[in-house]
């Protein structure tokens, strides 16, 4: 297929037909025209709607759709976009194209709030259904929350709100061809994506999600970062769009500043440096994971032990000395006796024994704490019950306080060995201010809803800041021996 960046891409060139002008197209008989219109999505836009993209960004978007449909390779498309770039135009016409040309197609349009569907996507679908080439006129019937293609086939496009409380509304979608269009995907709960994944099991499907990139965690964020290789990732910048007036861009720059997150998200279509009320920013974590930064490893050696509570949770041990993170250890959920023995093993494996062990004592963790005490560690154990009252009265409990202590430590130079899961967990943590003025952290259940798992690793790291310990000097040569000792412990031995 021709490059979308070539000048003659939309005047027309494809694997199905020889390049031809619009005049040549009009000389074809009606059936040949319809066949040509249906040959590719790009053809449909050029000859079916008689509208082509005005800039290279949209051309790239349309080209990726064509290639995904043509090759059935990498049928996942993710688009991060500023405002007014024309993405809704593409989504609406893609819906009509699949509805008109595929046999037994199931099409679902979804967004986090009904208003996005009722006020944006469905009206755009209706608008362009009335601007089809005469050969296709009258073949699409668009209602308030669905489009019917009954005059051509039995296809139907339905609009459904993506609500985690009603995931069944998006389930059970099966056909010879399945199209899911997810708008404002950055605000979609992980449970919704899990349901959609269950529908994309057939031979032919296309999954397209678009959004202003408002959040720095979740499926949409990952599709442009750690999971980018799985997607056809598209970027639409309002400042480079022919659909956006320069005056609007100038106004946004004057109002918010070009370096502001608002300008980054709403104009440039870039992820914010931090989500609203996020405790940890991308820049903070980049520094925390930088092994080349100056690291102060003087101070207490401590363990943070987050004990698994439920079947899919993990027990995590995090070890640090001063401001230097040393290692993570991870285990499946087991009974209290076995879990305590794992912690004892890690404790004994280190030459320079930890001075303190912060143990999560909520739920089954209390039993682990008691067993460790029986095994002779009572003088080093700290009952780290995150639901207790904080020392600083500004926080609503110890969990909120220990995470804020962690954030402060990162700003002061804390180093943590890079871990992908930890990064995602920390970026998902938000806070709010209660009516009484106290700062409150989002709940573990809220984080689990966002990323699909419990924040076990971030909890283990934060537990080591349950209390702020006074400085204690260690001889660096002693701790060097500890590093050497740790290095000799074989993987899988625990």
XYZ file of C-alpha atoms in Angstrom:
494
model
C 0.000 0.000 0.000
C 1.219 3.475 -0.794
C 2.617 5.556 2.000
C 0.040 7.893 3.542
C 2.637 10.619 3.320
C 2.921 10.471 -0.478
C 1.204 13.295 -2.333
C -0.982 11.047 -4.516
C -2.202 8.750 -1.755
C -5.739 10.080 -1.849
C -5.938 10.622 -5.640
C -6.328 7.291 -5.674
C -3.912 4.380 -5.237
C -4.446 0.983 -3.611
C -3.767 -2.707 -4.176
C -7.319 -3.124 -5.516
C -7.400 -0.539 -8.309
C -5.087 1.429 -10.531
C -4.605 5.082 -9.650
C -7.545 7.047 -10.979
C -8.975 10.506 -10.715
C -12.428 11.327 -9.413
C -13.565 11.961 -13.014
C -12.468 8.471 -13.984
C -14.297 7.100 -10.981
C -17.544 8.773 -12.043
C -17.369 7.057 -15.444
C -17.672 3.640 -13.784
C -21.040 1.881 -13.604
C -22.868 1.895 -10.255
C -21.798 -1.601 -9.166
C -18.158 -0.883 -9.975
C -18.352 2.319 -7.964
C -19.768 0.511 -4.928
C -17.102 -2.178 -5.222
C -14.414 0.481 -5.396
C -15.903 2.361 -2.447
C -15.859 -0.821 -0.382
C -12.338 -1.875 -1.346
C -10.541 -0.028 1.472
C -11.436 2.400 4.231
C -9.349 5.029 2.452
C -11.357 4.503 -0.736
C -14.548 4.813 1.262
C -13.481 8.206 2.584
C -12.349 9.434 -0.815
C -15.243 8.167 -2.914
C -17.937 7.147 -0.412
C -17.895 10.327 1.668
C -15.916 12.422 -0.828
C -13.706 13.711 2.002
C -10.027 13.053 2.532
C -7.832 13.997 5.475
C -6.387 17.484 5.480
C -3.119 16.638 7.183
C -0.516 13.910 7.436
C -1.517 12.988 10.988
C -5.005 11.822 9.967
C -3.565 10.214 6.849
C -1.318 8.107 9.094
C -4.306 7.148 11.265
C -6.337 6.073 8.221
C -3.371 4.245 6.715
C -2.933 2.185 9.894
C -6.627 1.254 9.820
C -6.323 0.171 6.188
C -3.253 -1.909 6.886
C -4.785 -3.558 9.963
C -7.911 -4.501 7.991
C -5.981 -5.608 4.940
C -3.357 -7.742 6.681
C -5.252 -8.729 9.858
C -1.936 -8.074 11.607
C -1.767 -6.112 14.856
C -5.483 -5.180 14.868
C -5.082 -2.970 17.944
C -4.950 0.798 17.341
C -4.436 3.400 20.069
C -4.672 7.132 19.386
C -3.583 9.847 21.803
C -4.884 13.175 20.658
C -5.334 16.831 21.414
C -8.690 18.554 20.839
C -10.286 19.053 17.430
C -7.917 16.893 15.375
C -10.616 15.007 13.430
C -10.386 11.678 15.241
C -14.176 11.533 15.794
C -14.679 11.990 12.033
C -12.489 8.950 11.422
C -14.225 6.867 14.110
C -17.702 7.673 12.776
C -16.808 6.816 9.205
C -14.956 3.670 10.227
C -18.184 2.568 11.923
C -20.192 3.145 8.738
C -17.557 1.503 6.568
C -17.545 -1.725 8.592
C -21.333 -1.641 8.934
C -21.823 -1.329 5.178
C -19.121 -3.653 3.899
C -18.668 -6.529 6.358
C -20.866 -9.596 6.567
C -22.132 -10.352 10.107
C -20.276 -7.492 11.792
C -20.758 -6.647 15.456
C -19.884 -3.022 16.261
C -19.691 -1.529 19.753
C -19.032 2.145 20.485
C -18.222 2.943 24.092
C -16.994 5.756 26.333
C -16.841 6.329 30.100
C -19.854 8.672 30.130
C -23.049 8.603 28.062
C -22.677 12.281 27.113
C -19.539 11.502 25.109
C -21.552 9.086 22.981
C -24.763 11.134 22.741
C -23.133 14.512 22.133
C -20.019 13.589 20.149
C -19.664 10.180 18.522
C -23.285 9.349 17.597
C -24.033 12.848 16.166
C -20.851 12.601 14.072
C -21.979 9.189 12.871
C -25.360 10.634 11.906
C -23.784 13.652 10.203
C -21.584 11.630 7.884
C -24.297 9.059 7.208
C -26.127 11.908 5.441
C -23.086 12.815 3.340
C -22.480 9.484 1.659
C -21.961 9.159 -2.070
C -25.334 8.666 -3.839
C -24.543 4.991 -4.419
C -24.693 4.543 -0.625
C -27.415 7.074 0.140
C -30.170 5.863 2.460
C -28.353 2.713 3.563
C -27.640 3.872 7.138
C -30.298 4.602 9.746
C -28.813 6.332 12.819
C -30.899 6.584 15.998
C -30.084 7.938 19.460
C -27.713 5.156 20.512
C -27.387 2.856 17.496
C -26.946 2.691 13.742
C -28.687 0.070 11.598
C -27.517 -1.152 8.204
C -30.599 -3.328 7.545
C -30.973 -2.324 3.904
C -27.582 -3.870 3.184
C -27.176 -6.598 5.788
C -28.149 -7.320 9.387
C -25.305 -5.298 10.879
C -25.877 -2.882 13.728
C -23.620 -0.490 15.657
C -24.596 0.010 19.288
C -23.401 2.696 21.705
C -22.932 1.572 25.310
C -21.548 3.440 28.313
C -18.445 1.788 29.803
C -19.393 1.410 33.464
C -17.507 -0.975 35.721
C -20.746 -1.618 37.625
C -22.361 -2.980 34.439
C -19.660 -4.690 32.404
C -22.261 -7.136 31.029
C -23.470 -4.390 28.688
C -20.247 -4.788 26.699
C -19.965 -8.578 26.925
C -21.212 -11.321 24.606
C -20.191 -9.641 21.354
C -19.449 -12.249 18.670
C -19.585 -12.132 14.882
C -17.547 -12.854 11.767
C -16.082 -9.392 12.262
C -15.986 -7.492 15.561
C -15.231 -3.775 15.862
C -14.770 -2.079 19.224
C -14.338 1.694 19.293
C -13.403 3.072 22.715
C -13.503 6.854 23.026
C -11.897 8.747 25.942
C -10.143 5.486 26.758
C -7.916 7.071 29.391
C -10.927 7.123 31.720
C -11.989 3.509 31.142
C -11.772 1.099 34.071
C -9.558 -1.981 33.704
C -12.580 -4.272 34.209
C -14.045 -2.926 30.966
C -10.895 -3.725 29.004
C -10.922 -7.239 30.456
C -14.464 -7.757 29.141
C -13.546 -6.402 25.705
C -10.520 -8.710 25.522
C -12.906 -11.627 25.973
C -14.772 -10.620 22.818
C -11.670 -10.272 20.625
C -11.056 -13.998 20.230
C -12.216 -14.475 16.632
C -10.210 -14.497 13.416
C -11.179 -10.989 12.314
C -11.580 -7.954 14.534
C -10.413 -4.383 14.999
C -9.963 -2.597 18.309
C -9.558 1.193 18.213
C -9.220 3.386 21.292
C -8.743 7.135 21.326
C -8.335 9.641 24.112
C -6.908 12.810 25.461
C -3.990 11.292 27.402
C -5.099 12.445 30.851
C -3.819 9.605 33.054
C -0.319 8.223 33.487
C -1.392 4.660 34.236
C -3.787 2.047 32.909
C -4.331 0.258 29.602
C -4.389 3.397 27.445
C -1.189 4.785 28.977
C 0.518 1.402 28.591
C -0.459 1.228 24.899
C 1.847 4.209 24.257
C 4.555 3.089 26.664
C 5.460 -0.383 27.922
C 2.964 -2.187 25.618
C 3.489 0.052 22.592
C 4.825 -2.830 20.486
C 1.408 -4.517 20.680
C -0.414 -1.529 19.168
C -0.464 0.693 16.144
C 0.167 3.788 18.260
C -0.958 7.083 16.694
C -0.302 10.642 17.897
C -2.535 13.564 16.829
C -1.197 16.982 17.846
C -3.706 19.862 17.667
C -0.874 22.294 16.955
C -0.035 20.341 13.784
C -3.642 19.739 12.722
C -5.188 21.476 9.729
C -8.543 21.204 11.519
C -7.482 23.393 14.453
C -7.249 27.160 14.156
C -3.872 28.602 15.248
C -5.732 31.227 17.282
C -7.117 28.523 19.584
C -3.618 27.144 20.138
C -2.326 30.638 20.935
C -5.175 31.209 23.397
C -4.447 27.931 25.186
C -0.751 28.823 25.390
C -1.520 32.251 26.860
C -4.099 30.884 29.271
C -2.208 27.876 30.638
C 1.398 28.174 29.408
C 3.089 25.895 26.910
C 4.850 23.946 29.662
C 1.641 23.256 31.581
C 0.082 19.807 31.724
C -3.162 21.292 30.407
C -1.430 22.415 27.207
C 0.432 19.107 26.923
C -2.784 17.086 27.145
C -5.428 19.220 25.436
C -3.270 20.678 22.668
C -0.229 18.476 22.066
C -1.909 15.177 22.897
C 0.909 14.211 25.259
C 0.607 12.562 28.636
C 0.831 14.904 31.624
C 3.912 14.998 33.758
C 1.525 14.118 36.563
C -2.155 13.261 36.761
C -4.374 15.523 38.844
C -3.822 14.724 42.532
C -1.203 12.084 41.720
C 1.276 11.591 44.517
C 4.073 10.389 42.233
C 5.102 11.862 38.890
C 6.914 10.264 35.985
C 9.880 12.584 36.574
C 10.060 11.565 40.245
C 10.149 7.884 39.369
C 12.726 8.368 36.616
C 15.009 9.837 39.279
C 14.171 7.106 41.798
C 15.040 4.381 39.259
C 18.284 6.052 38.150
C 21.119 3.891 39.478
C 23.652 6.587 38.522
C 22.308 9.171 40.949
C 24.192 9.912 44.155
C 22.929 7.364 46.660
C 23.281 7.670 50.425
C 23.376 4.133 51.814
C 24.224 5.197 55.347
C 21.410 4.475 57.736
C 19.351 1.562 58.953
C 18.858 -1.595 56.919
C 15.143 -2.405 56.897
C 12.606 -4.829 55.451
C 9.124 -3.823 54.304
C 6.897 -6.924 54.329
C 3.530 -6.671 52.580
C 1.636 -9.870 53.356
C -0.719 -11.365 50.741
C -4.347 -11.283 51.852
C -6.240 -12.786 48.912
C -5.617 -15.509 46.365
C -4.146 -13.384 43.585
C -2.132 -11.105 45.889
C 1.601 -11.543 46.412
C 3.698 -11.380 49.551
C 6.464 -8.865 48.840
C 9.647 -8.186 50.789
C 11.531 -4.996 49.985
C 14.969 -4.354 51.459
C 16.718 -1.016 51.606
C 19.621 0.475 53.501
C 19.428 4.179 54.067
C 18.310 5.667 50.762
C 19.472 2.696 48.703
C 16.944 0.060 47.658
C 18.551 -3.381 47.528
C 16.038 -5.984 46.358
C 12.479 -7.238 46.066
C 11.375 -10.780 46.834
C 7.975 -12.034 45.747
C 5.956 -15.092 46.832
C 2.536 -16.497 46.126
C 0.022 -16.370 48.972
C 0.724 -19.109 51.548
C -0.181 -19.789 55.167
C 1.332 -17.718 57.972
C 3.910 -20.334 58.975
C 5.342 -20.661 55.465
C 5.287 -16.900 54.882
C 7.129 -16.265 58.151
C 9.756 -18.858 57.200
C 10.346 -17.070 53.860
C 10.962 -13.793 55.674
C 13.336 -15.518 58.114
C 15.210 -17.029 55.168
C 15.706 -13.620 53.550
C 16.720 -12.153 56.908
C 19.390 -14.813 57.457
C 20.658 -14.618 53.868
C 21.966 -11.097 54.412
C 25.359 -10.559 55.995
C 24.361 -7.206 57.462
C 21.109 -8.172 59.178
C 18.179 -5.729 58.915
C 17.764 -3.523 61.951
C 13.994 -3.409 61.629
C 11.261 -5.352 59.873
C 8.086 -3.402 59.085
C 5.346 -6.023 58.832
C 1.866 -5.315 57.506
C -0.316 -6.638 60.347
C -3.740 -6.070 58.808
C -5.550 -9.387 58.329
C -3.332 -12.469 57.968
C -0.240 -10.305 58.479
C -0.920 -10.347 62.222
C -0.274 -14.093 62.286
C 2.985 -13.673 60.382
C 4.069 -10.962 62.825
C 3.339 -13.239 65.803
C 5.276 -16.130 64.255
C 8.302 -13.928 63.542
C 8.190 -12.776 67.151
C 8.193 -16.413 68.311
C 11.239 -17.047 66.126
C 13.267 -14.438 68.005
C 12.758 -11.221 66.046
C 10.490 -9.460 68.531
C 13.053 -6.697 69.205
C 13.296 -5.838 65.516
C 9.647 -6.084 64.499
C 7.487 -3.024 63.913
C 3.722 -3.504 63.824
C 2.990 -1.580 60.620
C -0.790 -1.356 60.741
C -1.613 1.113 57.980
C -5.064 1.872 59.384
C -3.667 3.406 62.590
C -3.654 7.146 63.208
C -0.826 9.096 61.628
C 1.818 10.957 63.598
C 1.351 14.037 61.433
C -2.248 15.210 61.998
C -2.590 16.364 58.386
C -2.981 12.747 57.211
C -6.059 10.589 57.791
C -4.059 7.434 58.681
C -0.621 5.803 58.623
C -1.051 4.470 55.091
C -1.418 7.986 53.713
C 1.480 9.157 55.860
C 3.895 6.396 54.879
C 3.261 6.992 51.161
C 3.880 10.710 51.603
C 7.058 9.834 53.511
C 8.064 7.706 50.515
C 7.406 10.571 48.091
C 9.523 12.883 50.234
C 12.317 10.301 50.356
C 12.336 10.048 46.556
C 12.689 13.814 46.316
C 15.594 13.619 48.774
C 17.473 10.976 46.799
C 15.969 7.524 47.409
C 17.068 4.921 44.863
C 14.813 1.960 44.025
C 15.788 -0.839 41.606
C 13.623 -0.436 38.512
C 10.489 -2.544 38.490
C 7.743 -2.195 35.883
C 4.935 -3.252 38.216
C 6.122 -0.871 40.923
C 6.165 2.040 38.480
C 2.594 1.353 37.375
C 1.399 1.005 40.971
C 2.974 4.265 42.129
C 1.615 6.228 39.159
C -1.885 4.959 39.979
C -1.823 6.404 43.508
C -3.878 9.549 43.991
C -4.916 11.553 47.023
C -7.754 13.856 48.010
C -8.554 16.299 50.801
C -11.484 15.391 53.034
C -14.021 17.939 54.352
C -12.154 17.948 57.683
C -8.982 19.051 55.878
C -7.114 15.754 56.223
C -5.261 14.257 53.259
C -6.559 10.838 52.201
C -4.953 8.308 49.856
C -7.032 6.370 47.327
C -7.928 2.881 48.538
C -6.199 -0.347 47.535
C -9.444 -1.476 45.902
C -9.493 1.670 43.751
C -5.933 0.990 42.619
C -6.815 -2.629 41.891
C -9.742 -1.456 39.753
C -7.387 0.847 37.814
C -4.488 -1.508 37.123
C -6.044 -4.923 37.636
C -4.045 -6.023 40.679
C -3.242 -5.116 44.257
C -0.367 -2.598 44.747
C 1.750 -5.139 46.637
C 5.183 -3.858 45.612
C 4.457 -0.202 46.262
C 3.018 -1.140 49.662
C 6.205 -3.038 50.544
C 8.358 -0.025 49.631
C 6.086 2.409 51.478
C 6.096 0.197 54.579
C 9.812 0.911 55.005
C 8.769 4.540 55.596
C 6.056 3.660 58.106
C 8.271 5.395 60.650
C 11.051 7.899 59.944
C 14.095 6.346 61.582
C 16.969 8.466 62.921
C 20.167 8.421 60.906
C 22.673 5.703 61.737
C 26.122 5.489 60.222
C 27.445 2.195 58.887
C 30.877 1.346 57.636
C 30.685 1.127 53.874
C 33.053 -1.853 53.792
C 30.639 -3.778 56.009
C 27.739 -3.160 53.675
C 29.880 -4.042 50.667
C 30.161 -7.498 52.225
C 26.392 -7.582 52.496
C 26.034 -6.825 48.781
C 28.467 -9.619 47.965
C 26.562 -12.002 50.211
C 23.244 -11.135 48.538
C 24.756 -11.675 45.101
C 25.650 -15.260 46.011
C 22.064 -16.210 46.901
C 20.800 -18.207 43.883
C 17.563 -17.133 42.200
C 14.712 -19.446 43.077
C 16.330 -20.534 46.329
C 13.630 -18.872 48.380
